[in-house]
Coordinates of C-alpha atoms in Angstrom, one line a residue:
X1 CA 21.2 -32.0 19.5
X2 CA 23.8 -30.8 16.9
X3 CA 23.0 -33.7 14.7
X4 CA 19.3 -32.9 14.7
X5 CA 20.1 -29.3 13.8
X6 CA 22.2 -30.4 10.9
X7 CA 19.6 -32.8 9.7
X8 CA 17.0 -30.0 9.9
X9 CA 19.0 -27.6 7.7
X10 CA 19.8 -30.4 5.3
X11 CA 16.2 -31.5 5.0
X12 CA 14.9 -28.0 4.4
X13 CA 17.8 -26.6 2.5
X14 CA 17.3 -24.6 -0.7
X15 CA 18.6 -27.5 -2.8
X16 CA 15.4 -29.4 -2.0
X17 CA 13.1 -26.4 -2.6
X18 CA 14.2 -25.0 -6.0
X19 CA 10.7 -24.7 -7.4
X20 CA 9.4 -22.6 -4.5
X21 CA 12.6 -20.5 -4.8
X22 CA 11.8 -20.0 -8.4
X23 CA 8.3 -18.8 -7.4
X24 CA 9.8 -16.3 -5.1
X25 CA 12.1 -15.0 -7.9
X26 CA 9.1 -14.7 -10.2
X27 CA 6.9 -12.9 -7.7
X28 CA 9.7 -10.5 -6.5
X29 CA 10.7 -9.6 -10.1
X30 CA 7.1 -9.1 -11.2
X31 CA 6.1 -6.5 -8.6
X32 CA 6.6 -2.8 -8.7
X33 CA 9.0 -1.3 -10.0
X34 CA 9.6 -4.3 -12.3
X35 CA 7.3 -5.1 -15.2
X36 CA 4.8 -7.8 -14.3
X37 CA 6.2 -10.3 -16.7
X38 CA 5.4 -13.4 -14.7
X39 CA 2.2 -12.0 -13.1
X40 CA 0.0 -14.9 -14.3
X41 CA 2.2 -17.8 -13.5
X42 CA 4.5 -16.7 -10.6
X43 CA 2.9 -18.9 -8.0
X44 CA 2.6 -21.9 -10.3
X45 CA 6.0 -23.4 -9.5
X46 CA 5.2 -23.3 -5.7
X47 CA 1.8 -24.8 -6.1
X48 CA 2.9 -27.6 -8.5
X49 CA 5.6 -28.4 -5.9
X50 CA 3.0 -28.7 -3.2
X51 CA 1.0 -31.2 -5.2
X52 CA 3.9 -33.4 -6.4
X53 CA 6.7 -33.1 -3.9
X54 CA 5.4 -32.0 -0.5
X55 CA 4.3 -35.0 1.5
X56 CA 3.7 -33.4 4.9
X57 CA 2.5 -30.0 6.1
X58 CA 6.0 -29.3 7.4
X59 CA 7.4 -29.7 3.8
X60 CA 4.5 -27.5 2.6
X61 CA 5.4 -24.8 5.2
X62 CA 9.1 -25.0 4.2
X63 CA 8.2 -24.6 0.5
X64 CA 6.0 -21.6 1.2
X65 CA 8.7 -20.1 3.5
X66 CA 11.4 -20.2 0.7
X67 CA 8.9 -18.5 -1.6
X68 CA 8.1 -15.7 0.8
X69 CA 11.7 -15.2 1.9
X70 CA 12.9 -14.8 -1.6
X71 CA 10.2 -12.5 -2.8
X72 CA 10.6 -10.4 0.3
X73 CA 14.3 -9.9 -0.2
X74 CA 13.7 -8.8 -3.7
X75 CA 10.5 -6.7 -3.3
X76 CA 11.3 -5.1 0.0
X77 CA 15.0 -4.8 0.0
X78 CA 14.6 -1.1 0.9
X79 CA 14.0 -2.2 4.5
X80 CA 17.7 -2.4 5.0
X81 CA 18.1 1.2 3.8
X82 CA 15.4 2.4 6.2
X83 CA 17.0 0.6 9.1
X84 CA 20.3 2.3 8.4
X85 CA 18.9 5.7 7.6
X86 CA 16.1 6.0 10.1
X87 CA 17.4 3.7 12.8
X88 CA 21.0 4.6 12.5
X89 CA 22.2 1.0 12.3
X90 CA 25.5 0.1 10.6
X91 CA 25.1 -1.7 7.2
X92 CA 25.8 -5.2 8.6
X93 CA 23.2 -4.8 11.3
X94 CA 20.7 -3.3 8.7
X95 CA 21.2 -6.4 6.5
X96 CA 20.5 -8.7 9.4
X97 CA 17.3 -6.7 10.0
X98 CA 16.3 -7.2 6.4
X99 CA 17.0 -11.0 6.7
X100 CA 14.8 -11.2 9.8
X101 CA 12.1 -9.1 8.1
X102 CA 12.1 -11.4 5.0
X103 CA 12.0 -14.5 7.2
X104 CA 8.8 -13.5 9.0
X105 CA 6.9 -10.7 7.2
X106 CA 4.8 -12.9 4.8
X107 CA 4.4 -16.1 6.8
X108 CA 0.8 -16.3 5.6
X109 CA 2.3 -17.9 2.4
X110 CA 3.9 -20.9 4.2
X111 CA 0.9 -21.2 6.5
X112 CA -1.5 -21.5 3.6
X113 CA 0.9 -23.9 1.8
X114 CA 1.1 -26.1 4.9
X115 CA -2.7 -26.1 5.1
X116 CA -3.1 -27.1 1.5
X117 CA -0.6 -29.9 1.8
X118 CA -2.3 -31.2 4.9
X119 CA -5.7 -31.3 3.2
X120 CA -4.3 -32.8 0.0
X121 CA -2.7 -35.6 1.9
X122 CA -5.6 -36.2 4.3
X123 CA -8.3 -36.3 1.6
X124 CA -6.3 -37.4 -1.4
X125 CA -7.1 -34.2 -3.3
X126 CA -6.7 -34.0 -7.1
X127 CA -4.6 -31.5 -8.8
X128 CA -7.6 -29.3 -9.5
X129 CA -8.7 -29.2 -5.9
X130 CA -5.2 -28.5 -4.6
X131 CA -4.5 -25.6 -7.0
X132 CA -7.9 -24.0 -6.4
X133 CA -7.5 -24.3 -2.6
X134 CA -4.1 -22.8 -2.8
X135 CA -5.4 -19.7 -4.7
X136 CA -8.5 -19.3 -2.4
X137 CA -6.7 -19.8 0.9
X138 CA -3.9 -17.3 -0.2
X139 CA -6.5 -14.8 -1.2
X140 CA -8.2 -14.9 2.2
X141 CA -4.8 -14.8 4.0
X142 CA -3.7 -11.7 2.1
X143 CA -6.7 -9.9 3.5
X144 CA -6.5 -10.9 7.1
X145 CA -2.8 -11.3 7.8
X146 CA -1.6 -8.5 10.2
X147 CA 1.1 -6.5 8.4
X148 CA 2.7 -3.0 8.4
X149 CA 0.8 -2.4 5.2
X150 CA -1.4 -4.7 2.9
X151 CA 0.4 -6.0 -0.1
X152 CA -0.7 -8.1 -3.1
X153 CA -0.3 -8.5 -6.8
X154 CA -3.5 -6.6 -7.8
X155 CA -1.6 -3.3 -7.7
X156 CA 0.7 -4.4 -10.6
X157 CA -2.3 -4.0 -12.9
X158 CA -2.4 -0.2 -12.3
X159 CA 1.4 0.1 -12.4
X160 CA 1.6 -1.6 -15.8
X161 CA -1.6 0.1 -17.1
X162 CA -3.3 -3.2 -17.7
X163 CA -7.0 -2.1 -18.4
X164 CA -8.4 -4.8 -16.0
X165 CA -7.5 -2.4 -13.1
X166 CA -10.6 -0.4 -14.0
X167 CA -12.8 -3.1 -12.3
X168 CA -11.3 -2.1 -9.0
X169 CA -14.3 0.3 -8.5
X170 CA -16.4 -2.9 -8.3
X171 CA -14.3 -5.4 -6.4
X172 CA -11.3 -3.4 -5.2
X173 CA -7.7 -4.2 -5.9
X174 CA -7.8 -7.1 -3.4
X175 CA -10.6 -8.6 -5.6
X176 CA -8.3 -8.1 -8.6
X177 CA -5.5 -9.9 -6.7
X178 CA -7.9 -12.8 -6.2
X179 CA -8.4 -13.0 -9.9
X180 CA -4.7 -13.0 -10.5
X181 CA -4.2 -15.9 -8.1
X182 CA -7.0 -17.9 -9.7
X183 CA -5.4 -17.4 -13.1
X184 CA -2.1 -18.6 -11.6
X185 CA -3.9 -21.8 -10.5
X186 CA -5.4 -22.2 -14.0
X187 CA -2.1 -21.8 -15.7
X188 CA -0.5 -24.3 -13.4
X189 CA -3.3 -26.8 -14.3
X190 CA -2.7 -26.2 -18.0
X191 CA 1.0 -26.7 -17.5
X192 CA 0.4 -30.0 -15.8
X193 CA -1.9 -31.1 -18.7
X194 CA 0.4 -29.8 -21.5
X195 CA 0.8 -33.4 -22.9
X196 CA -3.0 -33.6 -23.4
X197 CA -3.5 -31.7 -26.6
X198 CA -7.2 -31.4 -26.4
X199 CA -7.2 -30.0 -22.8
X200 CA -4.3 -27.7 -23.7
X201 CA -6.1 -26.2 -26.7
X202 CA -9.4 -25.9 -24.9
X203 CA -8.2 -24.3 -21.7
X204 CA -5.5 -22.3 -23.5
X205 CA -8.3 -20.7 -25.6
X206 CA -10.6 -20.1 -22.7
X207 CA -7.7 -18.6 -20.6
X208 CA -6.8 -16.2 -23.4
X209 CA -10.4 -15.3 -24.1
X210 CA -10.9 -14.5 -20.4
X211 CA -7.8 -12.3 -20.2
X212 CA -8.8 -10.4 -23.3
X213 CA -12.4 -10.1 -22.1
X214 CA -11.6 -8.7 -18.7
X215 CA -9.1 -6.2 -20.2
X216 CA -11.4 -5.1 -23.0
X217 CA -14.3 -4.7 -20.8
X218 CA -12.1 -2.9 -18.2
X219 CA -11.0 -0.5 -20.9
X220 CA -14.6 0.5 -21.8
X221 CA -15.6 0.5 -18.2
X222 CA -12.8 3.0 -17.5
X223 CA -13.9 5.2 -20.4
X224 CA -17.3 5.7 -18.7
X225 CA -15.4 7.9 -16.1
X226 CA -14.2 10.4 -18.7
X227 CA -17.0 12.9 -18.1
X228 CA -16.0 15.9 -16.0
X229 CA -17.8 19.1 -15.2
X230 CA -15.4 20.9 -12.8
X231 CA -11.8 21.8 -12.7
X232 CA -9.4 22.8 -9.9
X233 CA -5.9 24.2 -10.6
X234 CA -3.5 22.8 -8.0
X235 CA 0.2 23.4 -7.5
X236 CA 2.4 20.8 -5.7
X237 CA 5.6 21.8 -4.0
X238 CA 8.4 19.3 -3.4
X239 CA 11.2 20.8 -1.4
X240 CA 13.4 17.7 -1.0
X241 CA 14.2 18.4 2.6
X242 CA 16.9 16.1 4.0
X243 CA 16.1 13.5 6.6
X244 CA 18.1 15.1 9.5
X245 CA 17.0 18.6 8.6
X246 CA 13.5 17.5 9.3
X247 CA 14.5 15.8 12.5
X248 CA 16.3 18.9 13.8
X249 CA 13.4 21.1 12.8
X250 CA 10.9 18.9 14.6
X251 CA 13.2 19.1 17.7
X252 CA 13.3 22.9 17.4
X253 CA 17.1 22.9 16.9
X254 CA 18.9 25.9 15.3
X255 CA 17.2 27.7 12.5
X256 CA 16.0 24.6 10.7
X257 CA 12.3 25.5 11.1
X258 CA 12.7 28.9 9.5
X259 CA 14.9 27.7 6.7
X260 CA 12.5 24.8 5.8
X261 CA 9.5 27.1 5.6
X262 CA 11.5 29.7 3.6
X263 CA 12.5 27.0 1.2
X264 CA 8.9 26.0 0.6
X265 CA 7.8 29.6 0.3
X266 CA 10.5 30.3 -2.3
X267 CA 9.5 27.3 -4.4
X268 CA 5.9 28.3 -4.1
X269 CA 6.6 31.8 -5.3
X270 CA 8.3 30.4 -8.3
X271 CA 5.4 28.2 -9.2
X272 CA 2.8 30.9 -8.6
X273 CA 4.7 33.3 -10.8
X274 CA 4.6 30.6 -13.5
X275 CA 1.0 29.6 -12.9
X276 CA -0.8 32.6 -11.5
X277 CA -4.2 31.1 -11.8
X278 CA -3.5 28.3 -9.4
X279 CA -6.1 28.0 -6.7
X280 CA -4.7 25.5 -4.2
X281 CA -1.1 25.0 -3.1
X282 CA -0.2 21.6 -1.6
X283 CA 2.8 20.9 0.6
X284 CA 3.7 17.4 1.8
X285 CA 3.6 15.7 5.2
X286 CA 5.0 17.8 8.1
X287 CA 6.2 20.4 5.6
X288 CA 5.5 23.0 8.3
X289 CA 7.6 21.9 11.4
X290 CA 5.4 23.7 13.9
X291 CA 1.9 23.6 15.5
X292 CA -0.6 25.5 13.3
X293 CA -3.5 25.3 15.7
X294 CA -5.4 28.5 16.6
X295 CA -3.7 28.9 19.9
X296 CA -0.3 29.2 18.1
X297 CA -1.5 31.3 15.3
X298 CA 0.7 34.2 16.3
X299 CA 3.8 32.2 16.9
X300 CA 7.1 32.8 15.0
X301 CA 6.6 30.2 12.3
X302 CA 2.9 30.9 11.6
X303 CA 3.7 34.6 11.3
X304 CA 6.6 33.9 8.9
X305 CA 4.3 31.6 6.9
X306 CA 1.6 34.2 6.8
X307 CA 3.9 37.0 5.6
X308 CA 5.1 34.8 2.7
X309 CA 1.6 33.6 1.7
X310 CA -0.3 36.9 1.9
X311 CA 1.2 38.5 -1.2
X312 CA 0.4 35.4 -3.2
X313 CA -3.2 35.3 -2.0
X314 CA -3.5 31.5 -2.2
X315 CA -5.0 28.8 0.0
X316 CA -2.5 26.2 1.3
X317 CA -3.1 22.6 2.1
X318 CA -0.1 21.3 4.1
X319 CA 1.1 18.7 6.5
X320 CA 2.1 20.1 9.9
X321 CA 1.8 19.4 13.6
X322 CA -1.2 19.8 15.8
X323 CA -1.5 19.8 19.6
X324 CA -4.4 19.7 22.1
X325 CA -5.4 23.1 23.1
X326 CA -4.4 24.3 26.6
X327 CA -6.9 22.7 29.1
X328 CA -8.4 20.4 26.5
X329 CA -6.7 17.2 27.6
X330 CA -4.0 16.3 30.1
X331 CA -1.4 15.4 29.1
X332 CA -1.6 17.3 25.8
X333 CA -0.8 15.2 22.8
X334 CA 1.0 16.0 19.6
X335 CA -0.5 14.9 16.3
X336 CA 0.7 14.5 12.7
X337 CA -1.8 16.6 11.0
X338 CA -3.1 18.1 7.7
X339 CA -4.2 21.8 7.8
X340 CA -6.1 23.9 5.3
X341 CA -4.7 27.5 5.7
X342 CA -5.9 30.8 4.2
X343 CA -3.5 33.4 2.8
X344 CA -2.9 34.7 6.3
X345 CA -1.8 31.2 7.4
X346 CA -4.9 30.9 9.6
X347 CA -6.5 27.5 9.8
X348 CA -9.7 27.0 7.9
X349 CA -11.8 24.8 10.2
X350 CA -10.3 22.0 12.2
X351 CA -7.2 20.1 11.0
X352 CA -7.3 16.4 10.1
X353 CA -5.2 14.4 12.6
X354 CA -3.6 11.2 11.4
X355 CA -5.5 8.1 12.5
X356 CA -3.5 5.1 11.3
X357 CA -0.2 5.6 12.9
X358 CA 3.1 3.9 11.9
X359 CA 4.2 1.3 14.5
X360 CA 7.5 2.4 16.2
X361 CA 7.8 5.5 13.9
X362 CA 4.7 7.2 15.4
X363 CA 3.6 5.1 18.3
X364 CA 4.8 2.2 20.5
X365 CA 2.6 -0.9 20.1
X366 CA 0.6 -1.8 23.3
X367 CA 1.7 1.4 25.0
X368 CA -1.9 2.7 25.1
X369 CA -2.8 -0.3 27.2
X370 CA 0.5 -0.5 29.1
X371 CA 1.8 3.1 29.5
X372 CA 4.9 1.9 31.4
X373 CA 6.4 0.9 28.0
X374 CA 6.8 4.5 27.1
X375 CA 9.0 5.0 30.2
X376 CA 11.1 1.9 29.3
X377 CA 11.4 3.1 25.6
X378 CA 11.3 6.9 25.7
X379 CA 13.1 7.3 22.4
X380 CA 10.0 5.9 20.5
X381 CA 7.7 8.6 19.2
X382 CA 4.3 8.8 20.8
X383 CA 1.9 10.7 18.6
X384 CA -1.8 11.1 19.4
X385 CA -4.3 9.3 17.3
X386 CA -7.0 11.1 15.3
X387 CA -10.6 10.2 14.6
X388 CA -10.5 9.7 10.8
X389 CA -11.4 9.3 8.2
X390 CA -12.4 13.0 8.1
X391 CA -12.8 15.6 5.3
X392 CA -11.7 19.2 5.2
X393 CA -14.1 21.8 3.8
X394 CA -12.4 24.0 1.2
X395 CA -14.3 27.2 0.5
X396 CA -14.4 27.9 -3.3
X397 CA -16.3 30.4 -5.4
X398 CA -17.8 27.7 -7.5
X399 CA -19.0 25.8 -4.5
X400 CA -17.2 24.3 -1.5
X401 CA -15.1 21.2 -2.0
X402 CA -14.6 18.4 0.5
X403 CA -11.1 17.2 0.6
X404 CA -10.5 13.7 1.9
X405 CA -7.1 13.8 3.7
X406 CA -4.7 10.9 3.9
X407 CA -1.4 11.2 5.7
X408 CA 1.4 9.0 4.3
X409 CA 0.5 5.3 4.4
X410 CA -3.2 5.8 5.3
X411 CA -3.5 5.8 1.5
X412 CA -2.7 2.1 1.5
X413 CA -5.8 1.1 3.4
X414 CA -8.9 0.7 1.1
X415 CA -11.4 0.9 4.0
X416 CA -10.0 4.3 5.1
X417 CA -10.5 5.8 1.7
X418 CA -14.0 4.2 1.5
X419 CA -14.8 6.1 4.6
X420 CA -13.7 9.4 3.0
X421 CA -15.9 8.7 0.0
X422 CA -18.8 7.8 2.3
X423 CA -18.3 11.3 3.9
X424 CA -18.8 12.8 0.4
X425 CA -15.2 13.7 -0.3
X426 CA -15.0 15.4 -3.8
X427 CA -11.2 15.0 -4.0
X428 CA -8.5 13.0 -2.2
X429 CA -5.2 14.5 -1.0
X430 CA -2.3 12.4 0.2
X431 CA 0.7 14.0 1.8
X432 CA 3.8 11.9 2.3
X433 CA 7.4 11.9 3.3
X434 CA 9.3 9.0 1.7
X435 CA 12.7 10.4 2.3
X436 CA 13.8 7.5 4.6
X437 CA 13.2 4.8 1.9
X438 CA 15.8 5.5 -0.7
X439 CA 15.2 4.6 -4.4
X440 CA 13.8 3.2 -6.6
X441 CA 11.5 0.6 -5.3
X442 CA 9.6 1.9 -2.2
X443 CA 8.7 5.3 -3.7
X444 CA 7.1 3.7 -6.7
X445 CA 5.4 0.9 -4.7
X446 CA 4.0 3.5 -2.3
X447 CA 2.9 5.7 -5.1
X448 CA 0.9 3.2 -7.0
X449 CA -0.6 1.6 -3.9
X450 CA -1.8 5.0 -3.0
X451 CA -3.1 5.9 -6.5
X452 CA -5.1 2.7 -6.4
X453 CA -7.5 4.3 -3.9
X454 CA -8.6 6.9 -6.5
X455 CA -9.7 4.1 -8.8
X456 CA -11.7 2.2 -6.1
X457 CA -13.7 5.3 -5.1
X458 CA -13.4 7.2 -8.5
X459 CA -12.2 10.5 -7.0
X460 CA -9.2 12.4 -8.2
X461 CA -6.2 12.1 -5.9
X462 CA -3.4 14.7 -5.3
X463 CA -0.2 13.3 -3.9
X464 CA 2.4 15.7 -2.5
X465 CA 5.7 14.3 -1.2
X466 CA 8.8 15.7 0.3
X467 CA 11.3 13.9 -2.0
X468 CA 9.0 12.3 -4.6
X469 CA 7.0 11.0 -6.2
X470 CA 4.4 13.7 -6.4
X471 CA 1.6 13.6 -9.0
X472 CA -2.1 13.7 -9.6
X473 CA -4.4 10.8 -10.7
X474 CA -7.8 11.5 -12.2
X475 CA -10.9 9.5 -11.5
X476 CA -10.6 7.8 -14.9
X477 CA -7.1 6.5 -14.0
X478 CA -5.0 9.0 -15.9
X479 CA -1.8 9.5 -14.0
X480 CA -0.5 13.0 -14.8
X481 CA 3.1 14.3 -14.7
X482 CA 5.2 12.7 -12.0
X483 CA 7.9 14.6 -10.1
X484 CA 11.5 13.4 -10.1
X485 CA 13.0 11.6 -7.1
X486 CA 15.1 13.4 -4.5
X487 CA 15.1 16.8 -6.3
X488 CA 13.5 20.1 -5.6
X489 CA 10.5 20.5 -7.9
X490 CA 7.2 22.2 -8.3
X491 CA 4.4 21.8 -10.8
X492 CA 0.8 22.6 -11.5
X493 CA -2.1 20.5 -12.6
X494 CA -5.6 20.9 -13.9
X495 CA -7.5 18.5 -11.7
X496 CA -10.6 17.5 -13.6
X497 CA -13.5 16.2 -11.5
X498 CA -17.2 15.7 -11.3
X499 CA -19.7 17.6 -9.2
X500 CA -21.4 15.3 -6.7
X501 CA -19.4 12.2 -8.0
X502 CA -21.4 9.0 -8.0
X503 CA -20.8 6.3 -5.5
X504 CA -18.9 3.3 -6.8
X505 CA -20.0 -0.3 -6.1
X506 CA -16.8 -0.7 -4.1
X507 CA -17.8 2.2 -1.8
X508 CA -21.2 0.7 -1.4
X509 CA -20.1 -2.9 -0.7
X510 CA -16.4 -2.9 0.1
X511 CA -14.7 -6.2 0.1
X512 CA -17.8 -8.4 0.4
X513 CA -16.4 -10.6 -2.4
X514 CA -14.6 -12.4 0.5
X515 CA -18.0 -14.0 1.2
X516 CA -17.9 -15.6 -2.3
X517 CA -14.4 -16.7 -1.7
X518 CA -15.3 -18.3 1.6
X519 CA -18.4 -20.0 0.1
X520 CA -16.2 -21.4 -2.6
X521 CA -13.6 -22.6 0.0
X522 CA -16.3 -24.3 2.1
X523 CA -17.8 -26.0 -1.0
X524 CA -14.4 -27.2 -2.0
X525 CA -13.7 -28.6 1.5
X526 CA -17.1 -30.3 1.7
X527 CA -16.7 -31.8 -1.8
X528 CA -13.1 -32.9 -1.0
X529 CA -14.2 -34.7 2.2
X530 CA -17.2 -36.4 0.4
X531 CA -15.0 -37.5 -2.5
X532 CA -12.4 -38.9 -0.1
X533 CA -14.9 -41.2 1.8
X534 CA -14.9 -44.0 -0.7
X535 CA -11.2 -43.7 -1.1
X536 CA -10.7 -44.1 2.7
X537 CA -13.2 -46.9 2.9

């Protein structure tokens, strides 16, 4: 048994998979917050290895595993910090969690690699078929693989301000990721034919022409969203509340609730004194550590909040908590919520209650079906689930505005924001608390993955965070001033928008480009099988 284990590790050791390892390095160092220097060829070493070196599906799986393990360690190293800070693990244990996370989180990469090698061997596929299949299979896998949040290389276009990102309002950022993967396959093909001068020149020219064309057309396409006919002045407050201050406030310990609300009010007064014409104040996720429902309107914290807001006479959009009214449901559930409050701190309409909950942070997986799990693991939070996407109606002298609320990582899901646009949201508002994730990677990854939603639906998006990064992105893709990380801060923005904004193709059709990808895959498979028949005969 020991001999078999030794042979296994020797056979699949890093020494035998250097090219896949290089792919992992290229991908990991081309994703946010790094410049996307290898965006167009980062998968090429892996896919070339699959064609030349991998002889069995097991070797294909091992190659893909080394790629995903490496990129996950680089791109998502912040998992160890979260484990230590949020879970209270010592650093050695937190590093073990990171290694386990990196070992399994992106298994769709080795699975697709194994499938490609199997088909290549079975049907004697050419280089072209192998590379194309690798890109298409990976594109489909990115979309269907169950993960904490969807991740792909399309977001790097917005991060790096590469104009091609403007086509996201047609095919979404997942569609842009598919184009990036196909370009990786094309460059891998060109590399393999680098000794053939004619092919190198022809395909090199066509590749450059395509990249220039998609970016040039993307730039002009983005310019078409520069027309605005309405303005809303918004002030964002970032109080930089510490992790454990929030926990103690949520538990009602000491005077943390009062001190947190007073801190937000003090910063708000400073900003209103500086920008007296501001119309809407925005506080981040769970900024108000209390229920703000109508049945608790005269509680201690709501009264404190109302006394502070009334002299300013401003409307507040804030993350808070919500609870089922007495007699509404048994047992009553607590919700992570977004409230629109008038200057008396009274709720304007119903709050939005978070719908997409964070596994283990806000709910225990499978506990809705097996409630006994909650008794076995009582320390796991168990928030109620809302019925979003939903919009909040903001009364305004120039005409009411519909605010599409996103709480934290709901902004990472394109379909959720499509739902807000379908409900005629005029503006998007994302409230977040990234205090558990450290710096610098996760806050910037989360930021741009959220801002991407504004491009897909072409609505301005306000992002208010507890510790940063807070900002506003307009429908044309302009990202306005960004707040510093882990500092108290407040700032105001003129949010330009369009009355009755048009519906984008992405809102109309969503990710229906997967049908084209599937058709291309089926055609490739059918052709591969037909071409292999004479060879097998």
